[in-house]
């Protein structure tokens, strides 16, 4: 199976000749595609690393200016940074500066231009790190593929007559009351074919047109829909029969594209069906009914029946 039932692609890239440096060029997409454990590791490391690095720099400034207690500064000595007594206090001052805590105990004086420049540089870099990392976390949380998890397909596809024509039918449902705007459903039939020249093409793709009674675009996707593909002379299923379909080697991948109403982000939902999951001569059980109060009720217990 190339596409799992939940839409993940079962594919592995081997012997990719291009350098991994190209992934660092598009660092934003690389960060978004990372798993949460790696993303949180980078998130924590970025802040701790910058705090510790600038803590070392603040310690160096205090060391060069001889502000540390081991130099026995005079009473009239004005340090670059007040109350830095060692590496630990330098780290704390770095943390307070970058996250703008400002306890008021440690502060930069006007004695050293180097310290003022370092303060400005750390403040600017801290804003950049904070914006990038928090933006990456927010972008990953709000990615449209999470919305796709609330779109579900029936476990099986069925082949039966609809409107006097033999059709392949699939049921799809939106589990949220918010709509997918501009939804479009289509399919690809993946199979191995041999060309007249004798070339074997693995995963050859054939377009499968799916429709509902109102068309296959701009669906009013508020309740479960039964989409169907008409099996005519132009259909790749035309030469299959109930007795031979299990002997076929194909995978039907179904796509649903749409725009999330809440965020205006586009999303795609995928699933697939292999011959064992296509039932010939069956129909889907009804799931929509009307209550006494006049509301429409969807019984998802019968969704895949």
mmCIF file of C-alpha atoms in Angstrom:
data_model
loop_
_atom_site.group_PDB
_atom_site.id
_atom_site.type_symbol
_atom_site.label_atom_id
_atom_site.label_comp_id
_atom_site.label_asym_id
_atom_site.label_seq_id
_atom_site.Cartn_x
_atom_site.Cartn_y
_atom_site.Cartn_z
ATOM 1 C CA UNK A 1 0.000 0.000 0.000
ATOM 2 C CA UNK A 2 1.462 3.346 -1.053
ATOM 3 C CA UNK A 3 -0.983 5.456 1.002
ATOM 4 C CA UNK A 4 -2.175 4.245 4.389
ATOM 5 C CA UNK A 5 -5.790 4.549 5.495
ATOM 6 C CA UNK A 6 -4.943 7.688 7.499
ATOM 7 C CA UNK A 7 -3.230 9.328 4.511
ATOM 8 C CA UNK A 8 0.460 8.783 5.282
ATOM 9 C CA UNK A 9 2.660 7.939 2.301
ATOM 10 C CA UNK A 10 4.638 4.719 2.531
ATOM 11 C CA UNK A 11 7.704 5.750 0.568
ATOM 12 C CA UNK A 12 11.426 5.896 1.257
ATOM 13 C CA UNK A 13 14.047 7.984 -0.553
ATOM 14 C CA UNK A 14 17.385 6.306 -1.204
ATOM 15 C CA UNK A 15 20.715 7.562 -2.569
ATOM 16 C CA UNK A 16 19.663 11.199 -2.653
ATOM 17 C CA UNK A 17 22.701 12.887 -4.194
ATOM 18 C CA UNK A 18 21.921 16.455 -3.173
ATOM 19 C CA UNK A 19 23.616 17.728 -0.031
ATOM 20 C CA UNK A 20 21.676 18.059 3.186
ATOM 21 C CA UNK A 21 22.699 21.716 3.055
ATOM 22 C CA UNK A 22 19.725 22.365 0.759
ATOM 23 C CA UNK A 23 17.404 21.475 3.648
ATOM 24 C CA UNK A 24 19.117 24.068 5.841
ATOM 25 C CA UNK A 25 18.519 26.737 3.212
ATOM 26 C CA UNK A 26 14.779 26.189 3.629
ATOM 27 C CA UNK A 27 15.135 26.119 7.405
ATOM 28 C CA UNK A 28 11.518 27.186 8.051
ATOM 29 C CA UNK A 29 10.001 24.173 6.257
ATOM 30 C CA UNK A 30 12.627 21.884 7.793
ATOM 31 C CA UNK A 31 11.710 23.036 11.294
ATOM 32 C CA UNK A 32 7.983 22.658 10.615
ATOM 33 C CA UNK A 33 8.435 19.123 9.260
ATOM 34 C CA UNK A 34 10.392 17.936 12.314
ATOM 35 C CA UNK A 35 8.731 15.731 14.876
ATOM 36 C CA UNK A 36 7.702 17.340 18.136
ATOM 37 C CA UNK A 37 10.524 15.803 20.184
ATOM 38 C CA UNK A 38 13.164 17.222 17.844
ATOM 39 C CA UNK A 39 11.396 20.568 17.601
ATOM 40 C CA UNK A 40 11.206 20.945 21.384
ATOM 41 C CA UNK A 41 14.882 19.943 21.670
ATOM 42 C CA UNK A 42 15.824 22.708 19.233
ATOM 43 C CA UNK A 43 13.488 25.124 21.037
ATOM 44 C CA UNK A 44 15.099 24.503 24.432
ATOM 45 C CA UNK A 45 18.640 24.363 23.032
ATOM 46 C CA UNK A 46 18.230 27.676 21.193
ATOM 47 C CA UNK A 47 17.311 29.549 24.359
ATOM 48 C CA UNK A 48 19.699 27.796 26.730
ATOM 49 C CA UNK A 49 22.534 28.075 24.210
ATOM 50 C CA UNK A 50 22.038 31.801 23.644
ATOM 51 C CA UNK A 51 21.745 32.487 27.387
ATOM 52 C CA UNK A 52 24.934 30.577 28.138
ATOM 53 C CA UNK A 53 26.860 32.093 25.187
ATOM 54 C CA UNK A 54 26.015 35.646 26.192
ATOM 55 C CA UNK A 55 26.673 34.723 29.818
ATOM 56 C CA UNK A 56 30.234 33.870 28.799
ATOM 57 C CA UNK A 57 30.519 37.171 26.913
ATOM 58 C CA UNK A 58 29.292 39.132 29.928
ATOM 59 C CA UNK A 59 31.809 37.271 32.083
ATOM 60 C CA UNK A 60 34.581 38.155 29.619
ATOM 61 C CA UNK A 61 33.556 41.826 29.725
ATOM 62 C CA UNK A 62 33.673 41.805 33.520
ATOM 63 C CA UNK A 63 36.992 39.938 33.503
ATOM 64 C CA UNK A 64 38.672 42.326 31.052
ATOM 65 C CA UNK A 65 37.412 45.355 32.957
ATOM 66 C CA UNK A 66 38.550 43.725 36.204
ATOM 67 C CA UNK A 67 35.147 43.946 37.839
ATOM 68 C CA UNK A 68 35.324 40.508 39.453
ATOM 69 C CA UNK A 69 35.971 40.125 43.207
ATOM 70 C CA UNK A 70 39.309 38.326 42.655
ATOM 71 C CA UNK A 71 40.763 41.547 41.239
ATOM 72 C CA UNK A 72 39.930 43.390 44.496
ATOM 73 C CA UNK A 73 38.453 46.487 42.816
ATOM 74 C CA UNK A 74 38.636 49.753 44.757
ATOM 75 C CA UNK A 75 35.651 51.374 46.395
ATOM 76 C CA UNK A 76 35.514 54.043 43.678
ATOM 77 C CA UNK A 77 35.646 51.443 40.895
ATOM 78 C CA UNK A 78 32.633 51.558 38.554
ATOM 79 C CA UNK A 79 31.982 48.150 36.948
ATOM 80 C CA UNK A 80 30.580 47.623 33.444
ATOM 81 C CA UNK A 81 27.755 45.576 34.943
ATOM 82 C CA UNK A 82 26.728 45.911 38.546
ATOM 83 C CA UNK A 83 26.807 42.802 40.770
ATOM 84 C CA UNK A 84 28.463 40.311 38.401
ATOM 85 C CA UNK A 85 30.645 38.214 40.705
ATOM 86 C CA UNK A 86 31.298 35.158 38.543
ATOM 87 C CA UNK A 87 30.089 32.952 35.733
ATOM 88 C CA UNK A 88 26.820 32.085 37.491
ATOM 89 C CA UNK A 89 25.813 35.693 38.010
ATOM 90 C CA UNK A 90 26.850 36.478 34.430
ATOM 91 C CA UNK A 91 24.538 33.703 33.211
ATOM 92 C CA UNK A 92 21.678 35.046 35.319
ATOM 93 C CA UNK A 93 22.224 38.553 33.937
ATOM 94 C CA UNK A 94 22.205 37.126 30.389
ATOM 95 C CA UNK A 95 18.904 35.350 31.074
ATOM 96 C CA UNK A 96 17.347 38.450 32.661
ATOM 97 C CA UNK A 97 18.442 40.603 29.730
ATOM 98 C CA UNK A 98 17.206 38.342 26.942
ATOM 99 C CA UNK A 99 13.798 37.591 28.444
ATOM 100 C CA UNK A 100 13.459 41.190 29.739
ATOM 101 C CA UNK A 101 12.818 40.173 33.334
ATOM 102 C CA UNK A 102 14.713 43.118 34.827
ATOM 103 C CA UNK A 103 14.928 42.320 38.535
ATOM 104 C CA UNK A 104 16.831 45.579 39.060
ATOM 105 C CA UNK A 105 19.723 44.023 40.999
ATOM 106 C CA UNK A 106 22.114 43.668 38.037
ATOM 107 C CA UNK A 107 22.326 46.405 35.438
ATOM 108 C CA UNK A 108 24.650 47.854 32.821
ATOM 109 C CA UNK A 109 26.431 51.098 33.664
ATOM 110 C CA UNK A 110 27.617 53.773 31.256
ATOM 111 C CA UNK A 111 31.227 52.889 32.031
ATOM 112 C CA UNK A 112 31.801 50.521 29.070
ATOM 113 C CA UNK A 113 30.765 51.022 25.458
ATOM 114 C CA UNK A 114 31.407 47.311 24.886
ATOM 115 C CA UNK A 115 28.803 46.366 27.471
ATOM 116 C CA UNK A 116 26.248 48.732 25.927
ATOM 117 C CA UNK A 117 26.857 47.282 22.465
ATOM 118 C CA UNK A 118 26.587 43.736 23.839
ATOM 119 C CA UNK A 119 23.312 44.627 25.549
ATOM 120 C CA UNK A 120 21.845 45.961 22.289
ATOM 121 C CA UNK A 121 23.072 42.977 20.300
ATOM 122 C CA UNK A 122 21.642 40.419 22.754
ATOM 123 C CA UNK A 123 18.299 42.213 22.918
ATOM 124 C CA UNK A 124 17.946 42.180 19.117
ATOM 125 C CA UNK A 125 19.072 38.562 18.783
ATOM 126 C CA UNK A 126 16.761 37.512 21.611
ATOM 127 C CA UNK A 127 13.748 39.004 19.813
ATOM 128 C CA UNK A 128 14.726 37.165 16.609
ATOM 129 C CA UNK A 129 15.119 33.805 18.384
ATOM 130 C CA UNK A 130 11.894 34.282 20.304
ATOM 131 C CA UNK A 131 9.922 35.246 17.180
ATOM 132 C CA UNK A 132 11.278 32.396 15.082
ATOM 133 C CA UNK A 133 10.888 29.610 17.639
ATOM 134 C CA UNK A 134 7.481 30.703 18.949
ATOM 135 C CA UNK A 135 6.301 31.231 15.358
ATOM 136 C CA UNK A 136 7.447 27.710 14.434
ATOM 137 C CA UNK A 137 5.575 26.213 17.397
ATOM 138 C CA UNK A 138 2.409 28.145 16.546
ATOM 139 C CA UNK A 139 2.657 27.277 12.841
ATOM 140 C CA UNK A 140 3.037 23.570 13.583
ATOM 141 C CA UNK A 141 0.077 23.573 15.956
ATOM 142 C CA UNK A 142 -2.134 25.321 13.394
ATOM 143 C CA UNK A 143 -1.034 23.288 10.349
ATOM 144 C CA UNK A 144 -3.951 22.321 8.170
ATOM 145 C CA UNK A 145 -3.069 18.627 8.290
ATOM 146 C CA UNK A 146 -4.433 18.587 11.840
ATOM 147 C CA UNK A 147 -7.769 19.746 10.399
ATOM 148 C CA UNK A 148 -7.559 16.846 7.954
ATOM 149 C CA UNK A 149 -7.764 14.404 10.876
ATOM 150 C CA UNK A 150 -11.401 15.388 11.376
ATOM 151 C CA UNK A 151 -12.259 14.294 7.821
ATOM 152 C CA UNK A 152 -12.927 10.564 7.612
ATOM 153 C CA UNK A 153 -13.559 8.094 4.800
ATOM 154 C CA UNK A 154 -15.468 4.836 4.952
ATOM 155 C CA UNK A 155 -13.386 1.762 5.662
ATOM 156 C CA UNK A 156 -14.552 0.088 2.446
ATOM 157 C CA UNK A 157 -15.633 1.143 -1.012
ATOM 158 C CA UNK A 158 -18.639 -0.560 -2.598
ATOM 159 C CA UNK A 159 -19.699 -1.270 -6.164
ATOM 160 C CA UNK A 160 -23.432 -1.201 -6.900
ATOM 161 C CA UNK A 161 -25.977 0.450 -9.164
ATOM 162 C CA UNK A 162 -26.859 4.103 -8.683
ATOM 163 C CA UNK A 163 -29.297 5.837 -11.011
ATOM 164 C CA UNK A 164 -29.305 2.784 -13.252
ATOM 165 C CA UNK A 165 -25.513 2.862 -13.703
ATOM 166 C CA UNK A 166 -22.858 0.674 -12.126
ATOM 167 C CA UNK A 167 -20.820 2.846 -9.776
ATOM 168 C CA UNK A 168 -18.027 2.642 -7.258
ATOM 169 C CA UNK A 169 -19.130 4.452 -4.102
ATOM 170 C CA UNK A 170 -17.196 5.842 -1.145
ATOM 171 C CA UNK A 171 -18.538 7.645 1.899
ATOM 172 C CA UNK A 172 -16.783 10.694 3.378
ATOM 173 C CA UNK A 173 -17.702 12.757 6.440
ATOM 174 C CA UNK A 174 -16.698 16.015 8.071
ATOM 175 C CA UNK A 175 -16.602 15.525 11.847
ATOM 176 C CA UNK A 176 -16.686 19.268 12.541
ATOM 177 C CA UNK A 177 -19.570 21.655 11.994
ATOM 178 C CA UNK A 178 -17.222 24.176 10.362
ATOM 179 C CA UNK A 179 -17.095 23.717 6.608
ATOM 180 C CA UNK A 180 -14.317 23.050 4.137
ATOM 181 C CA UNK A 181 -14.669 25.776 1.521
ATOM 182 C CA UNK A 182 -14.276 24.966 -2.161
ATOM 183 C CA UNK A 183 -13.898 21.210 -1.572
ATOM 184 C CA UNK A 184 -12.831 19.079 -4.525
ATOM 185 C CA UNK A 185 -12.722 15.254 -4.630
ATOM 186 C CA UNK A 186 -10.763 13.154 -7.095
ATOM 187 C CA UNK A 187 -8.906 9.863 -7.236
ATOM 188 C CA UNK A 188 -5.873 8.087 -8.676
ATOM 189 C CA UNK A 189 -5.717 4.388 -9.531
ATOM 190 C CA UNK A 190 -2.191 3.078 -8.954
ATOM 191 C CA UNK A 191 -1.151 -0.128 -10.678
ATOM 192 C CA UNK A 192 1.762 -1.727 -12.469
ATOM 193 C CA UNK A 193 1.500 -1.553 -16.255
ATOM 194 C CA UNK A 194 3.621 -2.756 -19.151
ATOM 195 C CA UNK A 195 3.943 -0.438 -22.136
ATOM 196 C CA UNK A 196 3.880 -1.692 -25.775
ATOM 197 C CA UNK A 197 7.662 -1.219 -25.746
ATOM 198 C CA UNK A 198 7.978 -3.717 -22.882
ATOM 199 C CA UNK A 199 8.753 -1.148 -20.184
ATOM 200 C CA UNK A 200 7.334 -1.929 -16.747
ATOM 201 C CA UNK A 201 5.904 1.135 -14.988
ATOM 202 C CA UNK A 202 5.422 0.715 -11.254
ATOM 203 C CA UNK A 203 2.778 2.956 -9.680
ATOM 204 C CA UNK A 204 1.319 4.031 -12.997
ATOM 205 C CA UNK A 205 -1.388 6.611 -12.263
ATOM 206 C CA UNK A 206 -4.831 6.697 -13.867
ATOM 207 C CA UNK A 207 -7.270 9.509 -13.124
ATOM 208 C CA UNK A 208 -10.528 8.518 -11.434
ATOM 209 C CA UNK A 209 -13.333 11.073 -11.536
ATOM 210 C CA UNK A 210 -15.614 11.136 -8.505
ATOM 211 C CA UNK A 211 -18.861 13.084 -8.362
ATOM 212 C CA UNK A 212 -21.803 13.654 -6.093
ATOM 213 C CA UNK A 213 -25.243 14.580 -7.319
ATOM 214 C CA UNK A 214 -24.299 18.282 -7.300
ATOM 215 C CA UNK A 215 -20.874 17.828 -8.943
ATOM 216 C CA UNK A 216 -17.394 17.283 -7.584
ATOM 217 C CA UNK A 217 -16.451 20.880 -6.730
ATOM 218 C CA UNK A 218 -17.661 23.412 -4.138
ATOM 219 C CA UNK A 219 -19.318 20.716 -2.059
ATOM 220 C CA UNK A 220 -21.730 21.669 0.716
ATOM 221 C CA UNK A 221 -19.848 19.450 3.129
ATOM 222 C CA UNK A 222 -21.943 19.809 6.280
ATOM 223 C CA UNK A 223 -23.099 16.174 6.436
ATOM 224 C CA UNK A 224 -21.581 12.879 5.215
ATOM 225 C CA UNK A 225 -21.495 12.551 1.437
ATOM 226 C CA UNK A 226 -21.482 9.468 -0.752
ATOM 227 C CA UNK A 227 -19.232 10.105 -3.720
ATOM 228 C CA UNK A 228 -19.324 7.798 -6.699
ATOM 229 C CA UNK A 229 -17.376 6.941 -9.826
ATOM 230 C CA UNK A 230 -19.377 5.815 -12.843
ATOM 231 C CA UNK A 231 -17.984 2.574 -14.288
ATOM 232 C CA UNK A 232 -18.297 3.060 -18.036
ATOM 233 C CA UNK A 233 -16.115 2.184 -21.024
ATOM 234 C CA UNK A 234 -13.615 4.882 -20.032
ATOM 235 C CA UNK A 235 -13.263 3.576 -16.481
ATOM 236 C CA UNK A 236 -10.321 1.331 -15.507
ATOM 237 C CA UNK A 237 -12.830 -0.781 -13.561
ATOM 238 C CA UNK A 238 -14.816 -1.557 -16.742
ATOM 239 C CA UNK A 239 -13.067 -4.889 -17.396
ATOM 240 C CA UNK A 240 -13.293 -6.068 -13.772
ATOM 241 C CA UNK A 241 -16.011 -8.292 -12.367
ATOM 242 C CA UNK A 242 -17.162 -9.482 -8.967
ATOM 243 C CA UNK A 243 -15.366 -12.802 -9.517
ATOM 244 C CA UNK A 244 -12.049 -11.264 -10.638
ATOM 245 C CA UNK A 245 -11.656 -8.061 -8.624
ATOM 246 C CA UNK A 246 -9.790 -9.817 -5.798
ATOM 247 C CA UNK A 247 -7.267 -11.091 -8.339
ATOM 248 C CA UNK A 248 -6.446 -7.553 -9.488
ATOM 249 C CA UNK A 249 -3.389 -5.636 -8.317
ATOM 250 C CA UNK A 250 -4.280 -1.973 -7.799
ATOM 251 C CA UNK A 251 -4.600 0.715 -5.179
ATOM 252 C CA UNK A 252 -7.266 3.394 -5.358
ATOM 253 C CA UNK A 253 -6.111 6.632 -3.698
ATOM 254 C CA UNK A 254 -8.835 9.198 -2.971
ATOM 255 C CA UNK A 255 -8.073 12.882 -2.347
ATOM 256 C CA UNK A 256 -10.170 15.645 -0.847
ATOM 257 C CA UNK A 257 -8.835 19.196 -1.191
ATOM 258 C CA UNK A 258 -10.394 22.166 0.522
ATOM 259 C CA UNK A 259 -9.862 25.412 2.398
ATOM 260 C CA UNK A 260 -10.278 25.499 6.174
ATOM 261 C CA UNK A 261 -13.035 27.962 7.030
ATOM 262 C CA UNK A 262 -11.436 29.145 10.284
ATOM 263 C CA UNK A 263 -7.886 29.787 9.021
ATOM 264 C CA UNK A 264 -8.239 30.016 5.197
ATOM 265 C CA UNK A 265 -5.420 27.469 4.914
ATOM 266 C CA UNK A 266 -5.668 24.745 2.285
ATOM 267 C CA UNK A 267 -5.612 21.124 3.359
ATOM 268 C CA UNK A 268 -5.660 17.734 1.694
ATOM 269 C CA UNK A 269 -7.086 14.499 3.054
ATOM 270 C CA UNK A 270 -6.038 11.150 1.578
ATOM 271 C CA UNK A 271 -6.966 7.511 1.945
ATOM 272 C CA UNK A 272 -6.645 4.394 -0.182
ATOM 273 C CA UNK A 273 -8.446 1.179 -1.023
ATOM 274 C CA UNK A 274 -6.964 -2.119 -2.189
ATOM 275 C CA UNK A 275 -9.002 -4.886 -3.910
ATOM 276 C CA UNK A 276 -9.846 -6.577 -0.586
ATOM 277 C CA UNK A 277 -11.490 -3.344 0.566
ATOM 278 C CA UNK A 278 -13.767 -2.961 -2.465
ATOM 279 C CA UNK A 279 -17.046 -4.846 -1.874
ATOM 280 C CA UNK A 280 -19.047 -5.756 -4.975
ATOM 281 C CA UNK A 281 -22.840 -5.748 -4.742
ATOM 282 C CA UNK A 282 -23.136 -3.841 -1.446
ATOM 283 C CA UNK A 283 -24.711 -0.534 -0.461
ATOM 284 C CA UNK A 284 -23.991 1.798 2.439
ATOM 285 C CA UNK A 285 -26.436 1.790 5.325
ATOM 286 C CA UNK A 286 -28.385 5.067 5.768
ATOM 287 C CA UNK A 287 -27.052 7.322 8.523
ATOM 288 C CA UNK A 288 -29.018 10.593 8.186
ATOM 289 C CA UNK A 289 -32.447 10.887 9.785
ATOM 290 C CA UNK A 290 -34.746 13.633 10.998
ATOM 291 C CA UNK A 291 -35.695 14.062 14.643
ATOM 292 C CA UNK A 292 -39.079 15.106 16.025
ATOM 293 C CA UNK A 293 -37.643 18.537 16.761
ATOM 294 C CA UNK A 294 -36.875 19.043 13.066
ATOM 295 C CA UNK A 295 -33.100 18.593 13.316
ATOM 296 C CA UNK A 296 -31.079 16.328 11.055
ATOM 297 C CA UNK A 297 -29.256 13.576 12.959
ATOM 298 C CA UNK A 298 -26.167 11.757 11.671
ATOM 299 C CA UNK A 299 -25.565 8.315 13.188
ATOM 300 C CA UNK A 300 -21.844 7.638 12.766
ATOM 301 C CA UNK A 301 -22.274 4.148 14.167
ATOM 302 C CA UNK A 302 -23.445 3.115 10.697
ATOM 303 C CA UNK A 303 -20.903 5.236 8.839
ATOM 304 C CA UNK A 304 -18.851 2.309 7.469
ATOM 305 C CA UNK A 305 -21.626 -0.277 7.423
#
